[in-house]
Short mmCIF file of N, CA and C in Angstrom, two decimals:
data_model
loop_
_atom_site.label_atom_id
_atom_site.label_comp_id
_atom_site.label_asym_id
_atom_site.label_seq_id
_atom_site.Cartn_x
_atom_site.Cartn_y
_atom_site.Cartn_z
N LYS A 1 0.83 -1.18 0.00
CA LYS A 1 0.00 0.00 0.00
C LYS A 1 0.88 1.26 0.00
N LYS A 2 1.98 1.23 0.73
CA LYS A 2 2.87 2.39 0.76
C LYS A 2 3.43 2.70 -0.63
N ARG A 3 3.79 1.63 -1.36
CA ARG A 3 4.31 1.84 -2.72
C ARG A 3 3.22 2.45 -3.61
N ALA A 4 2.00 2.01 -3.43
CA ALA A 4 0.90 2.55 -4.23
C ALA A 4 0.73 4.04 -3.94
N LEU A 5 0.72 4.40 -2.69
CA LEU A 5 0.54 5.80 -2.33
C LEU A 5 1.68 6.67 -2.85
N LYS A 6 2.88 6.11 -2.88
CA LYS A 6 4.03 6.86 -3.38
C LYS A 6 3.96 7.05 -4.90
N LYS A 7 3.47 6.02 -5.60
CA LYS A 7 3.45 6.06 -7.07
C LYS A 7 2.21 6.72 -7.66
N MET A 8 1.14 6.80 -6.91
CA MET A 8 -0.12 7.32 -7.46
C MET A 8 0.03 8.71 -8.07
N PRO A 9 0.74 9.65 -7.47
CA PRO A 9 0.87 10.97 -8.10
C PRO A 9 1.60 10.92 -9.46
N LEU A 10 2.42 9.89 -9.66
CA LEU A 10 3.15 9.75 -10.92
C LEU A 10 2.27 9.19 -12.03
N TYR A 11 1.09 8.68 -11.67
CA TYR A 11 0.14 8.09 -12.61
C TYR A 11 -1.22 8.79 -12.47
N PRO A 12 -1.33 10.02 -12.92
CA PRO A 12 -2.59 10.76 -12.71
C PRO A 12 -3.81 10.11 -13.36
N SER A 13 -3.61 9.30 -14.38
CA SER A 13 -4.76 8.67 -15.03
C SER A 13 -5.13 7.32 -14.41
N SER A 14 -4.39 6.90 -13.40
CA SER A 14 -4.68 5.63 -12.74
C SER A 14 -6.01 5.70 -12.00
N SER A 15 -6.77 4.64 -12.13
CA SER A 15 -8.05 4.58 -11.42
C SER A 15 -7.86 4.49 -9.91
N LEU A 16 -6.65 4.19 -9.46
CA LEU A 16 -6.40 4.17 -8.02
C LEU A 16 -6.56 5.56 -7.41
N ASN A 17 -6.39 6.60 -8.22
CA ASN A 17 -6.52 7.97 -7.71
C ASN A 17 -7.94 8.34 -7.32
N LYS A 18 -8.91 7.53 -7.69
CA LYS A 18 -10.30 7.84 -7.32
C LYS A 18 -10.57 7.49 -5.85
N TYR A 19 -9.66 6.72 -5.25
CA TYR A 19 -9.82 6.32 -3.85
C TYR A 19 -9.18 7.35 -2.93
N LYS A 20 -9.76 7.54 -1.76
CA LYS A 20 -9.12 8.38 -0.75
C LYS A 20 -7.84 7.67 -0.33
N ARG A 21 -6.78 8.41 -0.28
CA ARG A 21 -5.47 7.82 0.04
C ARG A 21 -5.50 7.06 1.36
N SER A 22 -6.20 7.56 2.34
CA SER A 22 -6.24 6.92 3.65
C SER A 22 -7.11 5.67 3.66
N GLU A 23 -7.94 5.50 2.63
CA GLU A 23 -8.87 4.37 2.60
C GLU A 23 -8.52 3.32 1.55
N LEU A 24 -7.43 3.52 0.81
CA LEU A 24 -7.03 2.56 -0.23
C LEU A 24 -6.68 1.22 0.41
N THR A 25 -7.24 0.15 -0.14
CA THR A 25 -6.99 -1.19 0.40
C THR A 25 -6.32 -2.07 -0.65
N TYR A 26 -5.81 -3.19 -0.20
CA TYR A 26 -5.23 -4.17 -1.13
C TYR A 26 -6.29 -4.69 -2.08
N GLU A 27 -7.50 -4.85 -1.56
CA GLU A 27 -8.59 -5.31 -2.40
C GLU A 27 -8.84 -4.33 -3.55
N ASP A 28 -8.74 -3.02 -3.26
CA ASP A 28 -8.92 -2.01 -4.30
C ASP A 28 -7.85 -2.16 -5.38
N ILE A 29 -6.62 -2.38 -4.96
CA ILE A 29 -5.51 -2.53 -5.91
C ILE A 29 -5.74 -3.76 -6.79
N PHE A 30 -6.11 -4.88 -6.19
CA PHE A 30 -6.37 -6.08 -6.97
C PHE A 30 -7.55 -5.88 -7.92
N ARG A 31 -8.60 -5.23 -7.44
CA ARG A 31 -9.77 -4.99 -8.29
C ARG A 31 -9.40 -4.13 -9.50
N GLU A 32 -8.65 -3.07 -9.27
CA GLU A 32 -8.28 -2.19 -10.37
C GLU A 32 -7.32 -2.87 -11.34
N MET A 33 -6.49 -3.77 -10.83
CA MET A 33 -5.63 -4.55 -11.73
C MET A 33 -6.50 -5.39 -12.67
N ARG A 34 -7.51 -6.04 -12.10
CA ARG A 34 -8.41 -6.86 -12.92
C ARG A 34 -9.18 -6.00 -13.92
N ASN A 35 -9.38 -4.72 -13.59
CA ASN A 35 -10.08 -3.81 -14.50
C ASN A 35 -9.14 -3.16 -15.51
N GLY A 36 -7.86 -3.53 -15.48
CA GLY A 36 -6.93 -3.07 -16.50
C GLY A 36 -6.07 -1.87 -16.14
N ASP A 37 -6.06 -1.47 -14.88
CA ASP A 37 -5.25 -0.31 -14.49
C ASP A 37 -3.77 -0.67 -14.50
N SER A 38 -2.97 0.11 -15.22
CA SER A 38 -1.55 -0.23 -15.39
C SER A 38 -0.75 -0.05 -14.10
N LEU A 39 -1.05 0.95 -13.29
CA LEU A 39 -0.34 1.11 -12.01
C LEU A 39 -0.66 -0.05 -11.08
N ALA A 40 -1.92 -0.39 -10.99
CA ALA A 40 -2.31 -1.51 -10.11
C ALA A 40 -1.61 -2.79 -10.56
N GLU A 41 -1.57 -3.02 -11.87
CA GLU A 41 -0.89 -4.22 -12.37
C GLU A 41 0.60 -4.18 -12.03
N GLU A 42 1.22 -3.03 -12.21
CA GLU A 42 2.64 -2.89 -11.88
C GLU A 42 2.88 -3.21 -10.40
N LEU A 43 2.02 -2.72 -9.53
CA LEU A 43 2.16 -2.96 -8.10
C LEU A 43 1.99 -4.44 -7.75
N VAL A 44 1.00 -5.06 -8.37
CA VAL A 44 0.74 -6.48 -8.10
C VAL A 44 1.90 -7.34 -8.60
N LEU A 45 2.40 -7.06 -9.79
CA LEU A 45 3.51 -7.85 -10.33
C LEU A 45 4.80 -7.64 -9.54
N GLU A 46 5.00 -6.43 -9.05
CA GLU A 46 6.16 -6.17 -8.19
C GLU A 46 6.05 -6.96 -6.89
N THR A 47 4.87 -6.97 -6.32
CA THR A 47 4.63 -7.76 -5.10
C THR A 47 4.84 -9.24 -5.38
N ALA A 48 4.39 -9.70 -6.52
CA ALA A 48 4.55 -11.10 -6.90
C ALA A 48 6.03 -11.48 -6.95
N LYS A 49 6.87 -10.58 -7.45
CA LYS A 49 8.31 -10.85 -7.50
C LYS A 49 8.89 -11.00 -6.10
N TYR A 50 8.45 -10.15 -5.18
CA TYR A 50 8.93 -10.27 -3.79
C TYR A 50 8.46 -11.58 -3.16
N ILE A 51 7.22 -11.94 -3.41
CA ILE A 51 6.71 -13.21 -2.89
C ILE A 51 7.51 -14.36 -3.49
N GLY A 52 7.78 -14.29 -4.79
CA GLY A 52 8.58 -15.32 -5.44
C GLY A 52 9.96 -15.47 -4.80
N CYS A 53 10.59 -14.35 -4.48
CA CYS A 53 11.91 -14.41 -3.82
C CYS A 53 11.80 -15.05 -2.44
N GLY A 54 10.73 -14.76 -1.72
CA GLY A 54 10.50 -15.41 -0.43
C GLY A 54 10.32 -16.91 -0.57
N ILE A 55 9.59 -17.30 -1.61
CA ILE A 55 9.37 -18.73 -1.87
C ILE A 55 10.70 -19.41 -2.21
N VAL A 56 11.56 -18.74 -2.95
CA VAL A 56 12.88 -19.29 -3.26
C VAL A 56 13.62 -19.63 -1.97
N ASN A 57 13.57 -18.73 -1.00
CA ASN A 57 14.24 -18.99 0.28
C ASN A 57 13.63 -20.19 1.00
N ILE A 58 12.32 -20.30 0.94
CA ILE A 58 11.66 -21.45 1.57
C ILE A 58 12.07 -22.75 0.88
N VAL A 59 12.06 -22.73 -0.45
CA VAL A 59 12.41 -23.94 -1.22
C VAL A 59 13.88 -24.33 -0.95
N ASN A 60 14.77 -23.35 -0.95
CA ASN A 60 16.17 -23.66 -0.70
C ASN A 60 16.41 -24.17 0.72
N GLY A 61 15.61 -23.72 1.67
CA GLY A 61 15.78 -24.16 3.05
C GLY A 61 15.08 -25.45 3.40
N TYR A 62 13.89 -25.67 2.82
CA TYR A 62 13.06 -26.80 3.25
C TYR A 62 12.68 -27.77 2.14
N ASN A 63 12.83 -27.38 0.90
CA ASN A 63 12.49 -28.21 -0.25
C ASN A 63 11.07 -28.79 -0.17
N PRO A 64 10.06 -27.93 0.01
CA PRO A 64 8.69 -28.47 0.03
C PRO A 64 8.26 -28.88 -1.36
N LYS A 65 7.26 -29.70 -1.44
CA LYS A 65 6.71 -30.12 -2.73
C LYS A 65 5.61 -29.18 -3.19
N MET A 66 5.03 -28.43 -2.24
CA MET A 66 3.92 -27.56 -2.60
C MET A 66 3.97 -26.28 -1.77
N ILE A 67 3.68 -25.17 -2.42
CA ILE A 67 3.51 -23.88 -1.75
C ILE A 67 2.08 -23.44 -2.03
N LEU A 68 1.32 -23.23 -0.98
CA LEU A 68 -0.05 -22.77 -1.12
C LEU A 68 -0.13 -21.30 -0.72
N LEU A 69 -0.69 -20.51 -1.58
CA LEU A 69 -0.93 -19.10 -1.29
C LEU A 69 -2.41 -18.95 -1.00
N SER A 70 -2.72 -18.20 0.03
CA SER A 70 -4.13 -18.10 0.40
C SER A 70 -4.48 -16.68 0.80
N ASP A 71 -5.68 -16.54 1.29
CA ASP A 71 -6.21 -15.30 1.81
C ASP A 71 -6.23 -14.23 0.72
N ILE A 72 -5.76 -13.05 1.02
CA ILE A 72 -5.87 -11.93 0.09
C ILE A 72 -5.04 -12.14 -1.18
N MET A 73 -3.97 -12.93 -1.09
CA MET A 73 -3.12 -13.13 -2.27
C MET A 73 -3.88 -13.80 -3.41
N THR A 74 -4.90 -14.55 -3.10
CA THR A 74 -5.67 -15.21 -4.15
C THR A 74 -6.37 -14.20 -5.06
N MET A 75 -6.52 -12.98 -4.57
CA MET A 75 -7.18 -11.93 -5.36
C MET A 75 -6.29 -11.45 -6.50
N GLY A 76 -5.01 -11.82 -6.47
CA GLY A 76 -4.09 -11.44 -7.54
C GLY A 76 -4.30 -12.21 -8.82
N GLY A 77 -5.04 -13.30 -8.73
CA GLY A 77 -5.38 -14.08 -9.91
C GLY A 77 -4.18 -14.70 -10.61
N GLU A 78 -4.41 -15.11 -11.84
CA GLU A 78 -3.39 -15.82 -12.61
C GLU A 78 -2.20 -14.94 -12.96
N LYS A 79 -2.42 -13.64 -13.17
CA LYS A 79 -1.29 -12.75 -13.47
C LYS A 79 -0.27 -12.79 -12.34
N MET A 80 -0.76 -12.69 -11.13
CA MET A 80 0.13 -12.70 -9.97
C MET A 80 0.80 -14.06 -9.82
N LEU A 81 0.02 -15.11 -9.93
CA LEU A 81 0.55 -16.46 -9.77
C LEU A 81 1.59 -16.77 -10.84
N ASP A 82 1.35 -16.36 -12.07
CA ASP A 82 2.32 -16.58 -13.14
C ASP A 82 3.64 -15.85 -12.87
N GLU A 83 3.55 -14.63 -12.36
CA GLU A 83 4.78 -13.87 -12.05
C GLU A 83 5.54 -14.49 -10.89
N ILE A 84 4.82 -14.98 -9.90
CA ILE A 84 5.47 -15.68 -8.78
C ILE A 84 6.21 -16.90 -9.31
N ARG A 85 5.54 -17.69 -10.14
CA ARG A 85 6.17 -18.89 -10.69
C ARG A 85 7.39 -18.55 -11.55
N ARG A 86 7.28 -17.50 -12.38
CA ARG A 86 8.43 -17.08 -13.21
C ARG A 86 9.62 -16.69 -12.34
N THR A 87 9.36 -15.95 -11.29
CA THR A 87 10.42 -15.50 -10.39
C THR A 87 11.10 -16.69 -9.73
N VAL A 88 10.30 -17.63 -9.23
CA VAL A 88 10.86 -18.81 -8.58
C VAL A 88 11.67 -19.64 -9.58
N LYS A 89 11.11 -19.84 -10.75
CA LYS A 89 11.78 -20.66 -11.76
C LYS A 89 13.15 -20.10 -12.13
N LYS A 90 13.27 -18.77 -12.20
CA LYS A 90 14.55 -18.13 -12.56
C LYS A 90 15.61 -18.30 -11.47
N ARG A 91 15.17 -18.56 -10.23
CA ARG A 91 16.10 -18.47 -9.11
C ARG A 91 16.40 -19.79 -8.39
N ILE A 92 15.81 -20.89 -8.84
CA ILE A 92 16.14 -22.17 -8.21
C ILE A 92 16.57 -23.18 -9.28
N LEU A 93 17.14 -24.27 -8.81
CA LEU A 93 17.58 -25.32 -9.72
C LEU A 93 16.38 -25.92 -10.46
N PRO A 94 16.55 -26.26 -11.73
CA PRO A 94 15.42 -26.81 -12.50
C PRO A 94 14.79 -28.04 -11.86
N ASP A 95 15.59 -28.92 -11.27
CA ASP A 95 15.02 -30.12 -10.63
C ASP A 95 14.12 -29.76 -9.46
N LEU A 96 14.51 -28.75 -8.70
CA LEU A 96 13.67 -28.31 -7.58
C LEU A 96 12.37 -27.73 -8.10
N TYR A 97 12.47 -26.92 -9.15
CA TYR A 97 11.26 -26.30 -9.70
C TYR A 97 10.33 -27.35 -10.30
N ASP A 98 10.89 -28.33 -10.97
CA ASP A 98 10.06 -29.37 -11.61
C ASP A 98 9.27 -30.18 -10.60
N ASN A 99 9.76 -30.25 -9.35
CA ASN A 99 9.08 -31.03 -8.31
C ASN A 99 8.26 -30.15 -7.37
N LEU A 100 8.05 -28.90 -7.75
CA LEU A 100 7.37 -27.94 -6.90
C LEU A 100 6.06 -27.50 -7.53
N THR A 101 5.01 -27.43 -6.73
CA THR A 101 3.73 -26.89 -7.15
C THR A 101 3.47 -25.62 -6.37
N ILE A 102 3.19 -24.55 -7.08
CA ILE A 102 2.83 -23.28 -6.44
C ILE A 102 1.42 -22.96 -6.91
N CYS A 103 0.50 -22.86 -5.97
CA CYS A 103 -0.89 -22.63 -6.35
C CYS A 103 -1.63 -21.89 -5.23
N TYR A 104 -2.83 -21.48 -5.56
CA TYR A 104 -3.71 -20.88 -4.57
C TYR A 104 -4.47 -21.99 -3.86
N SER A 105 -4.69 -21.80 -2.58
CA SER A 105 -5.54 -22.74 -1.88
C SER A 105 -6.98 -22.29 -2.07
N ASP A 106 -7.89 -23.24 -1.96
CA ASP A 106 -9.28 -22.79 -1.98
C ASP A 106 -9.55 -22.18 -0.61
N ARG A 107 -10.38 -21.21 -0.59
CA ARG A 107 -10.58 -20.47 0.65
C ARG A 107 -11.52 -21.19 1.61
N SER A 108 -11.93 -22.37 1.26
CA SER A 108 -12.86 -23.07 2.13
C SER A 108 -12.16 -23.82 3.26
N CYS A 109 -10.82 -23.84 3.23
CA CYS A 109 -10.11 -24.55 4.29
C CYS A 109 -9.13 -23.61 4.97
N ASP A 110 -8.74 -23.93 6.18
CA ASP A 110 -7.74 -23.16 6.90
C ASP A 110 -6.39 -23.83 6.65
N ALA A 111 -5.69 -23.35 5.63
CA ALA A 111 -4.44 -23.98 5.21
C ALA A 111 -3.37 -23.93 6.28
N VAL A 112 -3.33 -22.86 7.05
CA VAL A 112 -2.33 -22.75 8.12
C VAL A 112 -2.56 -23.83 9.16
N LEU A 113 -3.80 -24.00 9.56
CA LEU A 113 -4.13 -25.03 10.55
C LEU A 113 -3.81 -26.42 10.00
N LYS A 114 -4.18 -26.69 8.76
CA LYS A 114 -3.89 -28.00 8.17
C LYS A 114 -2.39 -28.23 8.05
N GLY A 115 -1.66 -27.20 7.68
CA GLY A 115 -0.20 -27.32 7.57
C GLY A 115 0.43 -27.61 8.92
N ALA A 116 -0.01 -26.92 9.96
CA ALA A 116 0.51 -27.14 11.30
C ALA A 116 0.18 -28.56 11.77
N ALA A 117 -1.02 -29.01 11.48
CA ALA A 117 -1.41 -30.37 11.86
C ALA A 117 -0.56 -31.41 11.14
N ALA A 118 -0.27 -31.17 9.86
CA ALA A 118 0.56 -32.10 9.09
C ALA A 118 1.98 -32.16 9.65
N VAL A 119 2.55 -31.02 10.02
CA VAL A 119 3.90 -30.99 10.60
C VAL A 119 3.91 -31.75 11.92
N ALA A 120 2.91 -31.49 12.77
CA ALA A 120 2.85 -32.17 14.07
C ALA A 120 2.69 -33.67 13.90
N THR A 121 1.81 -34.08 13.01
CA THR A 121 1.59 -35.51 12.77
C THR A 121 2.86 -36.17 12.23
N ASP A 122 3.52 -35.53 11.30
CA ASP A 122 4.76 -36.05 10.75
C ASP A 122 5.81 -36.21 11.84
N HIS A 123 5.90 -35.23 12.71
CA HIS A 123 6.88 -35.28 13.81
C HIS A 123 6.58 -36.44 14.75
N ILE A 124 5.32 -36.65 15.06
CA ILE A 124 4.94 -37.75 15.95
C ILE A 124 5.26 -39.10 15.31
N PHE A 125 4.95 -39.28 14.04
CA PHE A 125 5.21 -40.56 13.39
C PHE A 125 6.69 -40.85 13.22
N HIS A 126 7.49 -39.82 13.07
CA HIS A 126 8.93 -40.04 12.93
C HIS A 126 9.64 -40.16 14.27
N ASN A 127 9.00 -39.73 15.35
CA ASN A 127 9.61 -39.79 16.68
C ASN A 127 8.59 -40.26 17.72
N PRO A 128 7.97 -41.42 17.53
CA PRO A 128 6.89 -41.83 18.44
C PRO A 128 7.34 -42.00 19.89
N GLY A 129 8.59 -42.36 20.09
CA GLY A 129 9.09 -42.54 21.45
C GLY A 129 9.09 -41.27 22.26
N ASN A 130 9.10 -40.14 21.62
CA ASN A 130 9.05 -38.86 22.33
C ASN A 130 7.66 -38.54 22.86
N PHE A 131 6.65 -39.25 22.36
CA PHE A 131 5.28 -38.90 22.70
C PHE A 131 4.51 -40.03 23.39
N PHE A 132 4.99 -41.27 23.23
CA PHE A 132 4.27 -42.41 23.79
C PHE A 132 5.25 -43.29 24.54
N ASP A 133 4.76 -43.85 25.67
CA ASP A 133 5.56 -44.85 26.40
C ASP A 133 5.17 -46.22 25.89
N PHE A 134 6.14 -46.96 25.42
CA PHE A 134 5.89 -48.31 24.96
C PHE A 134 6.45 -49.28 25.97
N PRO A 135 5.69 -50.30 26.35
CA PRO A 135 6.18 -51.27 27.34
C PRO A 135 7.34 -52.10 26.81
#
């Protein structure tokens, strides 16, 4: 949002300028991108590159098979997701990228809770002696 507020005066024809500066939301930026606003698209794609760089760090550290993006990020649509994937692909080994899925989660589930449960379950199955006394 700060980048949007800084750039808005440089784009007087941007539809983002119709919003009160103090009331501009991420949803507004995503909506205007979908409506074809060039500043909004620039902001979303720039954000996607930063997210992609963050994902590169996660992949290099943990080598997950899947990265799920959820909540407000899903409003970025395919343009955002494609830019995230392009950024990741440029910055990791091809074998890592070929075994990685980056997608949006459906909003009907709590991905954070499911992810935490999966980590806990995995830890218990790999270290059962830490959690159960066996005779």
